Tab-separated table of C-alpha atoms and ligand atoms in Angstrom:
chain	number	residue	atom	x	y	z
A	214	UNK	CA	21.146	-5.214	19.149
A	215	UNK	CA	23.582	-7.402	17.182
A	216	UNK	CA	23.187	-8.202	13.503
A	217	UNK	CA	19.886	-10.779	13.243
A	218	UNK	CA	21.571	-13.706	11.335
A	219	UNK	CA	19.385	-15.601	9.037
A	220	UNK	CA	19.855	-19.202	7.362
A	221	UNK	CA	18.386	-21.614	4.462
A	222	UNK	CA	19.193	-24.908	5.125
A	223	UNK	CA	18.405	-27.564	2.672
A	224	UNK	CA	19.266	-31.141	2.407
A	225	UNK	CA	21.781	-32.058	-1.062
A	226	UNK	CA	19.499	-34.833	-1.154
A	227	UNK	CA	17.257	-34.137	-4.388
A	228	UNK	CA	16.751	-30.921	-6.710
A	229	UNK	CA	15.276	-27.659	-5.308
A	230	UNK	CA	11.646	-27.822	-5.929
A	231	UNK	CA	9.156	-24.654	-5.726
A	232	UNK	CA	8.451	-25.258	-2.068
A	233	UNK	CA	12.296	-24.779	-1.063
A	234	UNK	CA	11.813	-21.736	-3.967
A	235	UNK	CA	9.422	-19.922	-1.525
A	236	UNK	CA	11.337	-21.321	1.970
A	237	UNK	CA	14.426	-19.688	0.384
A	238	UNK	CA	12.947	-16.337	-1.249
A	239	UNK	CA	11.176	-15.829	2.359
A	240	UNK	CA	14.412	-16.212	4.770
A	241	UNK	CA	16.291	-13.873	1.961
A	242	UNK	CA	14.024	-11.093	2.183
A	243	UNK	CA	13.285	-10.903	5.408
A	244	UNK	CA	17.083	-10.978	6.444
A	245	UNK	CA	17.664	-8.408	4.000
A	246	UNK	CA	14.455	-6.574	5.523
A	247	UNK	CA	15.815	-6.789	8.839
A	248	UNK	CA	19.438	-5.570	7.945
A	249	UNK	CA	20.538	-9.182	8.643
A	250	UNK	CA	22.927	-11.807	7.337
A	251	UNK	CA	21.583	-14.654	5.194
A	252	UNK	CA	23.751	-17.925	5.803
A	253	UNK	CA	23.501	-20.854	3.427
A	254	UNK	CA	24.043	-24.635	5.775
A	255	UNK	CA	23.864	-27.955	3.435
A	256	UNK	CA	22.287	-30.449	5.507
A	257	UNK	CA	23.984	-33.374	4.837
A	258	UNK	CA	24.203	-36.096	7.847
A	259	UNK	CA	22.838	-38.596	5.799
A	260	UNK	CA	25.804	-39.077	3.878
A	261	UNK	CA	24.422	-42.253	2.687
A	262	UNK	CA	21.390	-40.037	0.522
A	263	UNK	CA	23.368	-36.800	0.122
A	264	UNK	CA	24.963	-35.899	-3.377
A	265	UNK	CA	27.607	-33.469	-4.591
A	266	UNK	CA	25.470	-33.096	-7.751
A	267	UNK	CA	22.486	-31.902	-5.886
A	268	UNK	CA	24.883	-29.745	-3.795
A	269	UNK	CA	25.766	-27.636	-7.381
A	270	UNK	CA	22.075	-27.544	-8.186
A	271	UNK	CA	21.496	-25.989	-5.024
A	272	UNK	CA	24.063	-23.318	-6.392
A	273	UNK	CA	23.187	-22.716	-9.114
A	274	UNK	CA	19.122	-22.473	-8.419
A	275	UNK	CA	19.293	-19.950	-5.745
A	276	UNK	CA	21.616	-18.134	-7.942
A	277	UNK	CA	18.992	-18.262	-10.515
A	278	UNK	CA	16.403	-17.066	-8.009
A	279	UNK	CA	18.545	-13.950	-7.790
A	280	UNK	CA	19.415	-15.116	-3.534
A	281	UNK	CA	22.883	-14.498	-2.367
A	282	UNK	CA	24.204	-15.606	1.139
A	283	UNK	CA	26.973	-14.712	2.885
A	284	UNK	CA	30.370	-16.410	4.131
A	285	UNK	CA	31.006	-19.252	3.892
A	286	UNK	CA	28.689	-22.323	3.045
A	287	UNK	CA	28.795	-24.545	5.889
A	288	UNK	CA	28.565	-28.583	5.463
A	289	UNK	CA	27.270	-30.035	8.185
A	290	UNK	CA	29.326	-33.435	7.317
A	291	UNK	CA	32.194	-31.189	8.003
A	292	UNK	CA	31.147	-30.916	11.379
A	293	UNK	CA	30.744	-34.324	12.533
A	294	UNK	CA	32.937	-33.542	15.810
A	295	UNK	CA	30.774	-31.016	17.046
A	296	UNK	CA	27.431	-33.233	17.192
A	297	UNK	CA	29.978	-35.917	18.985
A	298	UNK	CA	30.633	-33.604	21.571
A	299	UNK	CA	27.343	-32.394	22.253
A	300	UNK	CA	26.423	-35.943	22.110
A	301	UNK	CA	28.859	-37.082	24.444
A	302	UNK	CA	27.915	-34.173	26.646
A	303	UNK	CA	24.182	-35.266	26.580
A	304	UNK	CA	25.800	-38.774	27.601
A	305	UNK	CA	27.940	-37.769	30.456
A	306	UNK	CA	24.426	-36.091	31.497
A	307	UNK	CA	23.016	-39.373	31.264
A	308	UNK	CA	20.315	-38.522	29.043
A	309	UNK	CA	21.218	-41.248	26.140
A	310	UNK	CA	19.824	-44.696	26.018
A	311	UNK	CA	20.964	-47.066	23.486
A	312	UNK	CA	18.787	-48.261	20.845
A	313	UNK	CA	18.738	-51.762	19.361
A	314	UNK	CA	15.367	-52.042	17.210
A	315	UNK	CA	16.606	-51.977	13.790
A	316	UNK	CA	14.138	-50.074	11.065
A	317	UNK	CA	13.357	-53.712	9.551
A	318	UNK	CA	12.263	-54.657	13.214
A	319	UNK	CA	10.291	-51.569	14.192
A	320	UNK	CA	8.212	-51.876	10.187
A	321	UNK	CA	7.350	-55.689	11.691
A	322	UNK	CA	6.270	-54.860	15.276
A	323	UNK	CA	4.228	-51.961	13.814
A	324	UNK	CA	2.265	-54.490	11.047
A	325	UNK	CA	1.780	-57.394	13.689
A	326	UNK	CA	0.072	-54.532	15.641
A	327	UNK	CA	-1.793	-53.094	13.151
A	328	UNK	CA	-3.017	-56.040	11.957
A	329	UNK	CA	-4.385	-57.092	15.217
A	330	UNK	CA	-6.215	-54.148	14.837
A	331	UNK	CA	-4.240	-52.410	18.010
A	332	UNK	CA	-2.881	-48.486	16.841
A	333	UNK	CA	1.025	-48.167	16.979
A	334	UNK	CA	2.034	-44.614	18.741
A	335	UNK	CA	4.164	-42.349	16.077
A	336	UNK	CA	5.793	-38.745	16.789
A	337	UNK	CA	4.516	-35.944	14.828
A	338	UNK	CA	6.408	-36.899	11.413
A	339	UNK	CA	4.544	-40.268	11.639
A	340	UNK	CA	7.278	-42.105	12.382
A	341	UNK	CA	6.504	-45.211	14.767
A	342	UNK	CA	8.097	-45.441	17.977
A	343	UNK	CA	10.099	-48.483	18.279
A	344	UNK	CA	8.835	-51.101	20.519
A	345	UNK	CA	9.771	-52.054	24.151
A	346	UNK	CA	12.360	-54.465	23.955
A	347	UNK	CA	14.343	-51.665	21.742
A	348	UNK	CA	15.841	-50.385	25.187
A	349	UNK	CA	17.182	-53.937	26.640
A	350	UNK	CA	20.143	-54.971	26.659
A	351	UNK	CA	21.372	-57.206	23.675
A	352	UNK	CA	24.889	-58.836	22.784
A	353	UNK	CA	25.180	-56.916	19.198
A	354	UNK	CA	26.006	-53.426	19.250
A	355	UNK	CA	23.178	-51.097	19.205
A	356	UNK	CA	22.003	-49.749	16.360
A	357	UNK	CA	21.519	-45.936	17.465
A	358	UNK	CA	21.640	-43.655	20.302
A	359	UNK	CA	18.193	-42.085	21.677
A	360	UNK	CA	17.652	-39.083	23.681
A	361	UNK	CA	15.964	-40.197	26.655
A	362	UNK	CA	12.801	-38.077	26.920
A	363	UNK	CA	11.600	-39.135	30.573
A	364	UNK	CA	15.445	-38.103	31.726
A	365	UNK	CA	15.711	-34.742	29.966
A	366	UNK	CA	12.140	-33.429	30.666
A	367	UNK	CA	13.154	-34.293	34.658
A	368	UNK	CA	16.124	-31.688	33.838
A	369	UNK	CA	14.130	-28.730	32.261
A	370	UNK	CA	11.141	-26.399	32.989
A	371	UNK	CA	8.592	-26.406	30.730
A	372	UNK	CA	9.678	-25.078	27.440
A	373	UNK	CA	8.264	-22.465	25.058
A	374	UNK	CA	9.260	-20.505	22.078
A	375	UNK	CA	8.910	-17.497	19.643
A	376	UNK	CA	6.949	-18.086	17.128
A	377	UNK	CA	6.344	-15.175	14.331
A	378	UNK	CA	4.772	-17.360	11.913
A	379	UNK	CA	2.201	-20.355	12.509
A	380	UNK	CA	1.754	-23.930	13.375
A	381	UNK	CA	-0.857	-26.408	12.367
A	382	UNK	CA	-3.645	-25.419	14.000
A	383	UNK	CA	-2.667	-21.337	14.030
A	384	UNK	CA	-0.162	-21.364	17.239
A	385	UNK	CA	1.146	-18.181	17.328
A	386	UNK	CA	3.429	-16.025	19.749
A	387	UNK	CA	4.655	-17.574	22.611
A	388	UNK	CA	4.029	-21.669	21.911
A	389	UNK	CA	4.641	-24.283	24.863
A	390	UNK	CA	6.679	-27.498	23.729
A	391	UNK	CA	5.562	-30.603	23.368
A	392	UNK	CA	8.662	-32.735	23.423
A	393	UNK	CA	6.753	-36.101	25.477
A	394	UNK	CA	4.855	-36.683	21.551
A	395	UNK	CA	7.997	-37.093	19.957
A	396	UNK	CA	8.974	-40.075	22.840
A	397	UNK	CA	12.617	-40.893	22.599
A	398	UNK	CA	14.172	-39.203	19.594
A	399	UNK	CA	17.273	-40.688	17.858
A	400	UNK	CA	20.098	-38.177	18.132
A	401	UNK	CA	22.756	-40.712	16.401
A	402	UNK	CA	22.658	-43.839	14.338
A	403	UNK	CA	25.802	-46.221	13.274
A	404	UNK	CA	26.054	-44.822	10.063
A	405	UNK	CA	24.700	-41.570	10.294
A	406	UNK	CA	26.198	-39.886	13.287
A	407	UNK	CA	24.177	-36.770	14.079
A	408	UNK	CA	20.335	-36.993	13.477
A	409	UNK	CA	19.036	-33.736	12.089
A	410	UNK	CA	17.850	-32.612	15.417
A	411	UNK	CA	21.014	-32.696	16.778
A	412	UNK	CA	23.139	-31.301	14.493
A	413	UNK	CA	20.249	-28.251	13.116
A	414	UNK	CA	20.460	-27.241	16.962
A	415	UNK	CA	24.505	-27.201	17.544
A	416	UNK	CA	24.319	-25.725	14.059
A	417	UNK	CA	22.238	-22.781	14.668
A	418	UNK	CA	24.151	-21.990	18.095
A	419	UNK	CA	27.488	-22.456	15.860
A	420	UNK	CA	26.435	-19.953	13.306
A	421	UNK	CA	24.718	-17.493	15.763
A	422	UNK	CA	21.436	-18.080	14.304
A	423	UNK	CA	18.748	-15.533	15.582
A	424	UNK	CA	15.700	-16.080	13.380
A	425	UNK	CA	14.887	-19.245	11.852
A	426	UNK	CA	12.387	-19.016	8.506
A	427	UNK	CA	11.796	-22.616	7.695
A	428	UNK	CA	8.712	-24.828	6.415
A	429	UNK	CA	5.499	-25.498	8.583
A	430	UNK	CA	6.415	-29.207	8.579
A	431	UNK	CA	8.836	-28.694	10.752
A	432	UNK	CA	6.745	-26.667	13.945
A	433	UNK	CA	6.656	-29.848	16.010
A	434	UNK	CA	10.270	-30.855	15.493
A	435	UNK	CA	10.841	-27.332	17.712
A	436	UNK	CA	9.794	-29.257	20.747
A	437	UNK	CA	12.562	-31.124	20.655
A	438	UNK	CA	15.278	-28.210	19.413
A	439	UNK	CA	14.192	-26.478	22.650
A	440	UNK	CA	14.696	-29.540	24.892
A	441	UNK	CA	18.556	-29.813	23.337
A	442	UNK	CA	19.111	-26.235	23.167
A	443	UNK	CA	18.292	-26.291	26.760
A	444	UNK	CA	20.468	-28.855	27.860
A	445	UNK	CA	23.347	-28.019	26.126
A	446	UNK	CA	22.959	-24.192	27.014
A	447	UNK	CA	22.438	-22.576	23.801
A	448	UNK	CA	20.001	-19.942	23.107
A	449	UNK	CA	16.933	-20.095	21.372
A	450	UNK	CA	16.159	-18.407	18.183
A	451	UNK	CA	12.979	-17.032	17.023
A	452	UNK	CA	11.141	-19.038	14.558
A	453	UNK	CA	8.988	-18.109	11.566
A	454	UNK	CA	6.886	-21.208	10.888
A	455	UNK	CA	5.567	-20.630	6.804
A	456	UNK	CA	2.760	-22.005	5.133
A	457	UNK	CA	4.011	-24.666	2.507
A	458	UNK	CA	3.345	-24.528	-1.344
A	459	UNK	CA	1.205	-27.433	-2.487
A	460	UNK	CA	0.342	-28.107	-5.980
A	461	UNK	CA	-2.684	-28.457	-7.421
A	462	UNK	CA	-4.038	-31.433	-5.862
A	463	UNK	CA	-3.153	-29.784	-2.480
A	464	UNK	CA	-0.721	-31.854	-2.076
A	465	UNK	CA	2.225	-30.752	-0.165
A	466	UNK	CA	5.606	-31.016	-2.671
A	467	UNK	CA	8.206	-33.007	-2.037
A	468	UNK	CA	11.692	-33.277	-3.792
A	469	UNK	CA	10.225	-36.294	-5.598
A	470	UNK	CA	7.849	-34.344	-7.304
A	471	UNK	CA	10.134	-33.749	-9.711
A	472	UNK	CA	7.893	-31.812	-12.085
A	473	UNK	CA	8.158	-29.122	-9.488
A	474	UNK	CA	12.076	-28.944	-9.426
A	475	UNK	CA	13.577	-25.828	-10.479
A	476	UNK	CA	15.819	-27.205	-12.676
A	477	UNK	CA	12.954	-28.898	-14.530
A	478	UNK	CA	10.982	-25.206	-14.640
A	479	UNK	CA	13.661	-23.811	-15.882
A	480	UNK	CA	14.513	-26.157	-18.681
A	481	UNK	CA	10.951	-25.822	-19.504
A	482	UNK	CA	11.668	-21.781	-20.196
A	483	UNK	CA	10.550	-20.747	-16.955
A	484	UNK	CA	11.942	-17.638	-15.357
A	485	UNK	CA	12.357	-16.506	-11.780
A	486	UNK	CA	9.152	-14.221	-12.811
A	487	UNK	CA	7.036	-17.293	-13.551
A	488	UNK	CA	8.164	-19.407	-10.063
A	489	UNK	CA	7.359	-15.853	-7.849
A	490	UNK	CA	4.034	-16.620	-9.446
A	491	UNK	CA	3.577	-20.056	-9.262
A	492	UNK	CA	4.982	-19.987	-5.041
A	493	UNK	CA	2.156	-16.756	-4.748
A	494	UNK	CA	4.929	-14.817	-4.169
A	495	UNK	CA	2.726	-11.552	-4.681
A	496	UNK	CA	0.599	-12.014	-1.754
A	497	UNK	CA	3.650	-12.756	0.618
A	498	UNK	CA	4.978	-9.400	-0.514
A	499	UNK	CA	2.070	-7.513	0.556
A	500	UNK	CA	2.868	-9.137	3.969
A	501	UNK	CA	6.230	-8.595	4.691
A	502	UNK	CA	6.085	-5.516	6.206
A	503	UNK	CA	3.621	-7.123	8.919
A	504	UNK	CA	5.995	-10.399	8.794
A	505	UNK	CA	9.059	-8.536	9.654
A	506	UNK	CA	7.329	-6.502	12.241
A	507	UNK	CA	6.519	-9.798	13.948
A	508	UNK	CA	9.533	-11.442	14.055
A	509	UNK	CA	11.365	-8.518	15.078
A	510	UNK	CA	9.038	-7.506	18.294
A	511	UNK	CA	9.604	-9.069	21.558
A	512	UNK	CA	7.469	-11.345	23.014
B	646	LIG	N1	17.259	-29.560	6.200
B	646	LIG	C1	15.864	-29.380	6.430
B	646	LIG	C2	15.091	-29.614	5.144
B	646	LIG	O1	15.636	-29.890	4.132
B	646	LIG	C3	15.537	-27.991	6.950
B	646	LIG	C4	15.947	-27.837	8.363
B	646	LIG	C5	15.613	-26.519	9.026
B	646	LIG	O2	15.385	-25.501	8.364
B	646	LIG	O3	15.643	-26.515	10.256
B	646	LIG	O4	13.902	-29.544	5.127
């Protein structure tokens, strides 16, 4: 077998905090475990929240961590061409709908709703779907691009993946899909031209990607990687679902949290010592040897 190839992939949209500490620390060892390449991809479609600032930090708090990656970072504004060809291959396929319900309109439809006491359906990151109307025709341009679900599930079998690590409720091994709870996705907005979905999926095809190690918070959104990966014929990776660091409340961290940032530890006189201990980085150490023998068998 080829060279497994690995990637972290944050957003330059805020400091590192502990959570991306363990995401990061996790995908490095277990490429280096596996003989594998570690790639480093700055997730940055949403040019409109993504800073060169935070891209540095990035930098310079893995290289604090002690992480190195190899080649070349890659920028996903860089590749802006590639998501508009898969997206204009997804269109040819007619499997795009436009979208005209603006965010503003969506927030308003979702109060009136709620406060008529009537529940608004959301996809698995809570967001709500937009309303009816958002498909019909308008004058004004629309304001994104959707994948349309009901088209693209008529085009697939019933999708699956690899899953080393865990979902939410313990999925394990071979996980079925569930691309219908995410309705119709946006793929591309006006000013942001690739939605995350899009561009994580042409990205990890791009890069070779074998094994992705990213954050529980993200199982679901696999429903919908295998649905694009599918249509646009590119393999499927395994993927390593991890448990995510919460603080003490329980809370999960976010890059708001900025106590947590890595910058902030560090200013504080924290070393790389005291964040392995904070992230529980001891116990994940006495289970790599079973982690990497997961994610490396065949299912
Ligand atoms: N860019 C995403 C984040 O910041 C991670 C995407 C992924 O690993 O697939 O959480």
């Amino acid at each position: 077998m080829s060279r497994p190839v690995f990637r972290f992939a944050p957003s330059p949209n805020g400091r590192l905090h502990l959570g991306h500490a363990f995401s990061a620390m996790l995908d490095h060892t277990l490429a280096r475990a596996a003989g594998g390449r570690f790639l480093l991809r700055l997730e940055d479609v949403d040019v409109t929240r993504c800073r060169r600032e935070w891209e540095d930090g990035i930098f310079e708090d893995l290289a604090w961590l002690g992480l190195d990656w190899d080649g070349e970072v890659r920028r996903q504004s860089a590749h802006f061409d590639a998501y508009a060809a898969a997206l204009a291959r997804l269109d040819a396929a007619g499997l795009l709908r436009p979208s005209h319900a603006t965010r503003a309109e969506i927030r308003a439809a979702v109060a009136r709703a709620e406060a008529e006491g009537r529940p608004w359906p959301r996809d698995p990151d809570g967001a709500p779907f937009p309303p009816d109307d958002d498909r019909h025709p308008r004058d004004d341009e629309p304001v994104a691009r959707r994948l349309d679900m009901a088209a693209a599930l008529s085009r697939v079998p019933p999708l699956d993946w690899r899953e080393a690590g865990e979902g939410p409720m313990g999925e394990t091994g071979r996980v079925a899909a569930r691309p219908a709870d995410w309705g119709d996705p946006v793929l591309a907005r006006k000013e942001t031209p690739s939605s995350y979905h899009l561009a994580v999926v042409v990205d990890d095809a791009a890069q070779g990607v074998t094994h992705v190690v990213r954050g529980r918070d993200l199982f679901w959104s696999t429903s919908v990687h295998r649905v694009l990966q599918t249509l646009l014929g590119l393999p499927a990776p395994v993927y390593l679902h991890h448990d995510l660091v919460r603080d003490a409340t329980g809370r999960k961290l976010s890059k708001s949290a900025a106590d947590t940032a890595l910058a902030s530890l560090r200013a504080d006189g924290l070393t790389p010592a005291d964040i392995r201990r904070l992230i529980g980085w001891g116990a994940v150490e006495r289970r790599l040897d079973s982690l990497n023998e997961s994610l490396t068998r065949s299912v």
